[in-house]
Amino acid sequence: IDFSTLFMLQQLPYAVIINTLPADAFAEQCGAWKIPSVKNTENIAMDIVLKPLDTPFLQLAYMAGYTCIKGDALFTSQALRQLQIWFDL
């Protein structure tokens, strides 16, 4: 999806938002994008970025009311689940 389409979609409510852009790329390419506010904490924002952990994307999502999952938690959960699958734990 191109950024102009994304900007047009910003009026729609999201349940889950996942960022895969490095922190500097997000700030550069999506700096004008505002994450729509939500009234409950069931909405989730995840970032796969590890440095910095508190990314501009997650800061925007937190201010909009999303429950935020940082990159370290995402990768830790993935690694634990992979070990469970591989070794029948």
mmCIF file of C-alpha atoms in Angstrom:
data_model
loop_
_atom_site.group_PDB
_atom_site.id
_atom_site.type_symbol
_atom_site.label_atom_id
_atom_site.label_comp_id
_atom_site.label_asym_id
_atom_site.label_seq_id
_atom_site.Cartn_x
_atom_site.Cartn_y
_atom_site.Cartn_z
ATOM 1 C CA ILE A 1 0.000 0.000 0.000
ATOM 2 C CA ASP A 2 1.418 3.395 -0.829
ATOM 3 C CA PHE A 3 1.577 6.189 1.734
ATOM 4 C CA SER A 4 -1.040 8.376 0.037
ATOM 5 C CA THR A 5 -3.547 5.517 0.356
ATOM 6 C CA LEU A 6 -2.514 5.010 3.969
ATOM 7 C CA PHE A 7 -3.092 8.677 4.730
ATOM 8 C CA MET A 8 -6.591 8.445 3.211
ATOM 9 C CA LEU A 9 -7.334 5.394 5.389
ATOM 10 C CA GLN A 10 -6.339 7.152 8.601
ATOM 11 C CA GLN A 11 -9.989 8.021 9.221
ATOM 12 C CA LEU A 12 -10.836 4.325 9.660
ATOM 13 C CA PRO A 13 -10.585 2.645 13.071
ATOM 14 C CA TYR A 14 -7.885 0.006 13.448
ATOM 15 C CA ALA A 15 -7.829 -2.972 15.827
ATOM 16 C CA VAL A 16 -4.164 -3.835 15.202
ATOM 17 C CA ILE A 17 -1.387 -1.710 13.722
ATOM 18 C CA ILE A 18 2.046 -3.207 13.047
ATOM 19 C CA ASN A 19 5.041 -1.070 12.138
ATOM 20 C CA THR A 20 7.936 -2.611 10.215
ATOM 21 C CA LEU A 21 9.774 0.589 9.307
ATOM 22 C CA PRO A 22 13.006 1.565 11.073
ATOM 23 C CA ALA A 23 12.447 4.462 13.487
ATOM 24 C CA ASP A 24 14.144 7.036 11.265
ATOM 25 C CA ALA A 25 12.239 5.879 8.160
ATOM 26 C CA PHE A 26 8.913 6.066 10.002
ATOM 27 C CA ALA A 27 9.648 9.609 11.152
ATOM 28 C CA GLU A 28 10.729 10.610 7.638
ATOM 29 C CA GLN A 29 7.974 8.913 5.619
ATOM 30 C CA CYS A 30 5.049 8.943 8.052
ATOM 31 C CA GLY A 31 5.707 12.051 10.110
ATOM 32 C CA ALA A 32 2.386 13.603 9.081
ATOM 33 C CA TRP A 33 0.392 10.436 9.771
ATOM 34 C CA LYS A 34 -1.798 10.549 12.863
ATOM 35 C CA ILE A 35 -2.998 7.342 14.447
ATOM 36 C CA PRO A 36 -6.758 7.553 15.114
ATOM 37 C CA SER A 37 -7.651 7.704 18.801
ATOM 38 C CA VAL A 38 -9.427 4.753 20.379
ATOM 39 C CA LYS A 39 -11.624 4.581 23.450
ATOM 40 C CA ASN A 40 -10.574 1.139 24.679
ATOM 41 C CA THR A 41 -7.343 -0.725 25.256
ATOM 42 C CA GLU A 42 -8.329 -3.699 23.087
ATOM 43 C CA ASN A 43 -6.584 -2.041 20.157
ATOM 44 C CA ILE A 44 -2.967 -3.117 19.761
ATOM 45 C CA ALA A 45 0.049 -1.444 18.202
ATOM 46 C CA MET A 46 3.173 -3.559 17.615
ATOM 47 C CA ASP A 47 6.596 -2.491 16.466
ATOM 48 C CA ILE A 48 9.324 -4.854 15.310
ATOM 49 C CA VAL A 49 12.018 -2.217 15.782
ATOM 50 C CA LEU A 50 14.544 -2.972 18.549
ATOM 51 C CA LYS A 51 16.501 0.306 18.614
ATOM 52 C CA PRO A 52 15.133 2.458 20.039
ATOM 53 C CA LEU A 53 12.522 0.432 21.913
ATOM 54 C CA ASP A 54 10.349 3.502 22.424
ATOM 55 C CA THR A 55 9.870 4.406 18.763
ATOM 56 C CA PRO A 56 8.042 7.434 17.320
ATOM 57 C CA PHE A 57 5.389 4.998 16.042
ATOM 58 C CA LEU A 58 4.747 3.558 19.514
ATOM 59 C CA GLN A 59 4.689 7.024 21.049
ATOM 60 C CA LEU A 60 1.922 8.040 18.626
ATOM 61 C CA ALA A 61 0.017 4.807 19.250
ATOM 62 C CA TYR A 62 0.277 5.180 23.024
ATOM 63 C CA MET A 63 -1.021 8.753 22.863
ATOM 64 C CA ALA A 64 -3.926 7.491 20.720
ATOM 65 C CA GLY A 65 -4.862 4.947 23.405
ATOM 66 C CA TYR A 66 -3.445 1.713 21.977
ATOM 67 C CA THR A 67 -1.905 -1.086 24.020
ATOM 68 C CA CYS A 68 1.689 -1.105 22.759
ATOM 69 C CA ILE A 69 3.979 -4.083 22.227
ATOM 70 C CA LYS A 70 7.647 -3.236 21.760
ATOM 71 C CA GLY A 71 9.999 -5.092 19.433
ATOM 72 C CA ASP A 72 11.834 -6.945 22.202
ATOM 73 C CA ALA A 73 8.605 -8.461 23.550
ATOM 74 C CA LEU A 74 7.527 -9.456 20.060
ATOM 75 C CA PHE A 75 10.780 -11.291 19.274
ATOM 76 C CA THR A 76 10.982 -12.894 22.728
ATOM 77 C CA SER A 77 7.464 -14.288 22.384
ATOM 78 C CA GLN A 78 8.252 -15.552 18.903
ATOM 79 C CA ALA A 79 11.445 -17.285 20.074
ATOM 80 C CA LEU A 80 9.698 -18.962 23.008
ATOM 81 C CA ARG A 81 6.899 -20.240 20.794
ATOM 82 C CA GLN A 82 9.405 -21.585 18.257
ATOM 83 C CA LEU A 83 11.208 -23.515 21.004
ATOM 84 C CA GLN A 84 7.893 -24.995 22.150
ATOM 85 C CA ILE A 85 7.086 -26.139 18.627
ATOM 86 C CA TRP A 86 10.539 -27.491 17.760
ATOM 87 C CA PHE A 87 11.077 -29.398 21.000
ATOM 88 C CA ASP A 88 7.473 -30.314 21.877
ATOM 89 C CA LEU A 89 7.680 -28.348 25.116
#
